[in-house]
Coordinates of C-alpha atoms in Angstrom, one line a residue:
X1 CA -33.0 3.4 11.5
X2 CA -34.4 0.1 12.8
X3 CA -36.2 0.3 16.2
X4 CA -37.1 2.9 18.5
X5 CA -35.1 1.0 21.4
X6 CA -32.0 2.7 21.3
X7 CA -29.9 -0.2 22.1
X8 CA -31.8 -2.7 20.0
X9 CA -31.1 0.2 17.2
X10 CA -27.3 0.9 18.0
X11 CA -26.8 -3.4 18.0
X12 CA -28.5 -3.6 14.8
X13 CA -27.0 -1.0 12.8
X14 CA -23.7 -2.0 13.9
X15 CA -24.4 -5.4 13.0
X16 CA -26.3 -5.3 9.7
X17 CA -24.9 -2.1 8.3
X18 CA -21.2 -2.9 8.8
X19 CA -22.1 -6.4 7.1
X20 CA -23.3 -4.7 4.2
X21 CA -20.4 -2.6 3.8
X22 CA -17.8 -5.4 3.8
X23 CA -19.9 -7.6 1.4
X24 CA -19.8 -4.4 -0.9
X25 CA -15.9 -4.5 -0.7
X26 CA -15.6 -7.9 -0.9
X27 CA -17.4 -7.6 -4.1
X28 CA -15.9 -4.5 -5.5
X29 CA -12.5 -6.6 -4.7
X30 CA -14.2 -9.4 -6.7
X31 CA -14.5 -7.0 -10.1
X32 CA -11.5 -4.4 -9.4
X33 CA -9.2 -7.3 -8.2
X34 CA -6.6 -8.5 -5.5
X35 CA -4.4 -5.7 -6.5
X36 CA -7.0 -3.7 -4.5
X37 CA -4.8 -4.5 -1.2
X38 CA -1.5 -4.5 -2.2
X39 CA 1.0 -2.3 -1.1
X40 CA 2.4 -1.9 -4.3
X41 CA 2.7 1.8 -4.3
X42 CA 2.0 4.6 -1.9
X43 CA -1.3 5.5 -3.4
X44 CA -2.2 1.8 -2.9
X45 CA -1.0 1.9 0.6
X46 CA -3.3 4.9 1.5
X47 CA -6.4 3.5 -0.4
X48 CA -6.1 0.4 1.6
X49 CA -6.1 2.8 5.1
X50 CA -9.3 4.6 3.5
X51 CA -10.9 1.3 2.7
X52 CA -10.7 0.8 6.3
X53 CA -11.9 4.3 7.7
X54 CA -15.0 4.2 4.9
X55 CA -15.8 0.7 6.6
X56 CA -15.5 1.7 9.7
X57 CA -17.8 4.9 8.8
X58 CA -20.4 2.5 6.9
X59 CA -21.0 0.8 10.3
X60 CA -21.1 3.8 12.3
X61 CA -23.5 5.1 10.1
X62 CA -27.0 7.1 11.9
X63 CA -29.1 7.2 8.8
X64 CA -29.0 5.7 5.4
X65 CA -27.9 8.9 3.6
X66 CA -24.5 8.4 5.4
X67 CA -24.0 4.9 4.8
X68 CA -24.6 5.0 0.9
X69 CA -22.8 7.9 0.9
X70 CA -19.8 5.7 2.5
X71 CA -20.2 3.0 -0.4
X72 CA -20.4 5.2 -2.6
X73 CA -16.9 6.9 -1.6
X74 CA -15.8 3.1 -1.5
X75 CA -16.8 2.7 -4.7
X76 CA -15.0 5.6 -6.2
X77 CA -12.0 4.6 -4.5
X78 CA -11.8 1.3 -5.9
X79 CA -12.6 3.1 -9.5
X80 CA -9.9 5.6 -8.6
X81 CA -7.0 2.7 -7.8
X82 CA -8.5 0.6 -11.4
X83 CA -7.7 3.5 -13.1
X84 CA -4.4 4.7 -11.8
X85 CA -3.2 1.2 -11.9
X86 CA -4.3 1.3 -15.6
X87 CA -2.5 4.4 -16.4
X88 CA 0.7 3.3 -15.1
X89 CA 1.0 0.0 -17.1
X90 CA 0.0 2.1 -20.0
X91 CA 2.4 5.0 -19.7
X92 CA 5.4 5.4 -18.8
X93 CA 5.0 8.9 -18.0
X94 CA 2.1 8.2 -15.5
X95 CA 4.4 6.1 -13.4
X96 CA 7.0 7.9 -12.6
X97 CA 4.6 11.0 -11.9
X98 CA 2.5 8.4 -9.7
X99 CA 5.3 6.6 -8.2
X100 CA 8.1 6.6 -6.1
X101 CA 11.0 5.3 -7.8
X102 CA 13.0 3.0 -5.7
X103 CA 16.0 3.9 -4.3
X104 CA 19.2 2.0 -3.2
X105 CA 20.6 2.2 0.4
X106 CA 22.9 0.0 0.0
X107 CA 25.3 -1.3 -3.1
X108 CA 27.6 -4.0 -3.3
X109 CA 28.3 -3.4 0.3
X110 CA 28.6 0.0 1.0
X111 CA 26.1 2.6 2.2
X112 CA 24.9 5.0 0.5
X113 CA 25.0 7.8 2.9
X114 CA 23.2 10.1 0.7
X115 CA 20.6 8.0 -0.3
X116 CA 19.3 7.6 3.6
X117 CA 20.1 11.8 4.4
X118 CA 17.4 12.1 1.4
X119 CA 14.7 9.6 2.4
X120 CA 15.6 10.3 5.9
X121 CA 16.0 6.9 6.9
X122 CA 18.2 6.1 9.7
X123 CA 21.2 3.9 10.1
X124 CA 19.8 1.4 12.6
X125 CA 16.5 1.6 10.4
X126 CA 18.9 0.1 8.1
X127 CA 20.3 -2.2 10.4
X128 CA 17.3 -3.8 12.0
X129 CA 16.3 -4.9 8.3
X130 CA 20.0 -5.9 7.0
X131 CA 19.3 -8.2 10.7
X132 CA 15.7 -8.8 9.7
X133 CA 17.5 -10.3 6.3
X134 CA 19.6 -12.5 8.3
X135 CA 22.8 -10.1 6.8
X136 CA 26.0 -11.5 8.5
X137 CA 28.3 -9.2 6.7
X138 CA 27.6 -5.6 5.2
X139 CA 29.8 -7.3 2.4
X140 CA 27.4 -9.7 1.6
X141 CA 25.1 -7.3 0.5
X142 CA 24.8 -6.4 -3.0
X143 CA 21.8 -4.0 -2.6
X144 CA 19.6 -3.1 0.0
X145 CA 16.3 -0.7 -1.7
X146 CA 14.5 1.1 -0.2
X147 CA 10.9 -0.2 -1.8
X148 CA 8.0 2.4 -3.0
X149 CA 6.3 1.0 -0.5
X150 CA 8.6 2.2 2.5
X151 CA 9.7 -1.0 3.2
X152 CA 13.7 -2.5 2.7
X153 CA 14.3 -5.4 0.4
X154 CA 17.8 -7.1 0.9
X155 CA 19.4 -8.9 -1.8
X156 CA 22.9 -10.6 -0.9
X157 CA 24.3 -13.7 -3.0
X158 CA 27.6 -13.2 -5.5
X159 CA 25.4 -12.4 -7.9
X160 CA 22.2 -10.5 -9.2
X161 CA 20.5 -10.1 -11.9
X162 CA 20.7 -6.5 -13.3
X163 CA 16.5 -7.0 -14.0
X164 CA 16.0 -7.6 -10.5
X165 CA 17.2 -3.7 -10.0
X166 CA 16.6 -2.2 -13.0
X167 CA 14.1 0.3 -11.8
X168 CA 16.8 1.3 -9.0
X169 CA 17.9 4.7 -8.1
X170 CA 21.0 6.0 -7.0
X171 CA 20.9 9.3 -5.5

C-alpha cells in the first residue's frame, strides 16, 4: 500500500491507517455524541465492542478497499446507535422491544430468588456486589437491580424514592 519493503509497508500501514481510523471515530463521536460509549443498554454495550474490532480491522487493513470498507461499517454503526437511541426516547414501544427492562434482585431486604433463577445470576454474584456496595446487613438493602446493562446497582438508606425504581421489575 505504501512501499515495496515489506516491513517499511507493514510499519506504515499500522501506523498511518490505524490513525485514520480513530480520528474517524473521534469525529463521528464528535457529531453522534458521548452517548456513543455508554453502556446504557445492551445494544450500546455491543456497538462499543464492534467499534473496537472495526478499529482494530481499519489498522490491519492490506489494501484500501478494506480499510474504507471498515469506516464505512463504523460509520453505519454509529448511524445505527443515533437512530435506535432516537427511537427509544420517542416511543415507548421501541424501548421495551430494544431494551432490557431492569429487574430487581433484591427488595427491601430479601432476595428474590426467582428473579436470579431467571437471569441466572448467582448468589455469590450477588454477594460480591452487595460487598462491592459496602452492604453490612442484607436488611439495609432496599433494592439491589440488576441494570440493563448486566451490572448490579445497590441502593440501601431508610428510604428511596419510588422514581429512582420506577422502571423496576419484579419477576
Amino acid at each position: 500500500m505504501f512501499f515495496d519493503n515489506t516491513v517499511l509497508d507493514v510499519l506504515a500501514r499500522g501506523f498511518v491507517l490505524s490513525g485514520v481510523a480513530l480520528i474517524w471515530i473521534i469525529l463521528m463521536v464528535r457529531i453522534v455524541g458521548l452517548n456513543s460509549f455508554s453502556k446504557m443498554t445492551n445494544f450500546d454495550f455491543v456497538t462499543t465492542i464492534a467499534f473496537g474490532s472495526l478499529l482494530a480491522g481499519a489498522a490491519q487493513a492490506s489494501d484500501w478497499k478494506a480499510f474504507f470498507q471498515t469506516l464505512v461499517a463504523t460509520t453505519c454503526l454509529f448511524l445505527f446507535q443515533f437512530g435506535l437511541s432516537y427511537l427509544r426516547r420517542r416511543s415507548e414501544t421501541a424501548l421495551h422491544t430494544i431494551q432490557n427492562a431492569p429487574v430487581y434482585l433484591m427488595e427491601n431486604g430479601k432476595i428474590c430468588e426467582e428473579a436470579m433463577r431467571v437471569n441466572r445470576v448467582s448468589r455469590s454474584d450477588l454477594m460480591e456486589k452487595l460487598r462491592e456496595s459496602n452492604v453490612m446487613r442484607l436488611s439495609d438493602v432496599r433494592a439491589a437491580v440488576f441494570e440493563t446493562t448486566g451490572e448490579v446497582s445497590v441502593l440501601c438508606g431508610d428510604e428511596v424514592d419510588d422514581a429512582m425504581l420506577e422502571y423496576v421489575q419484579r419477576v
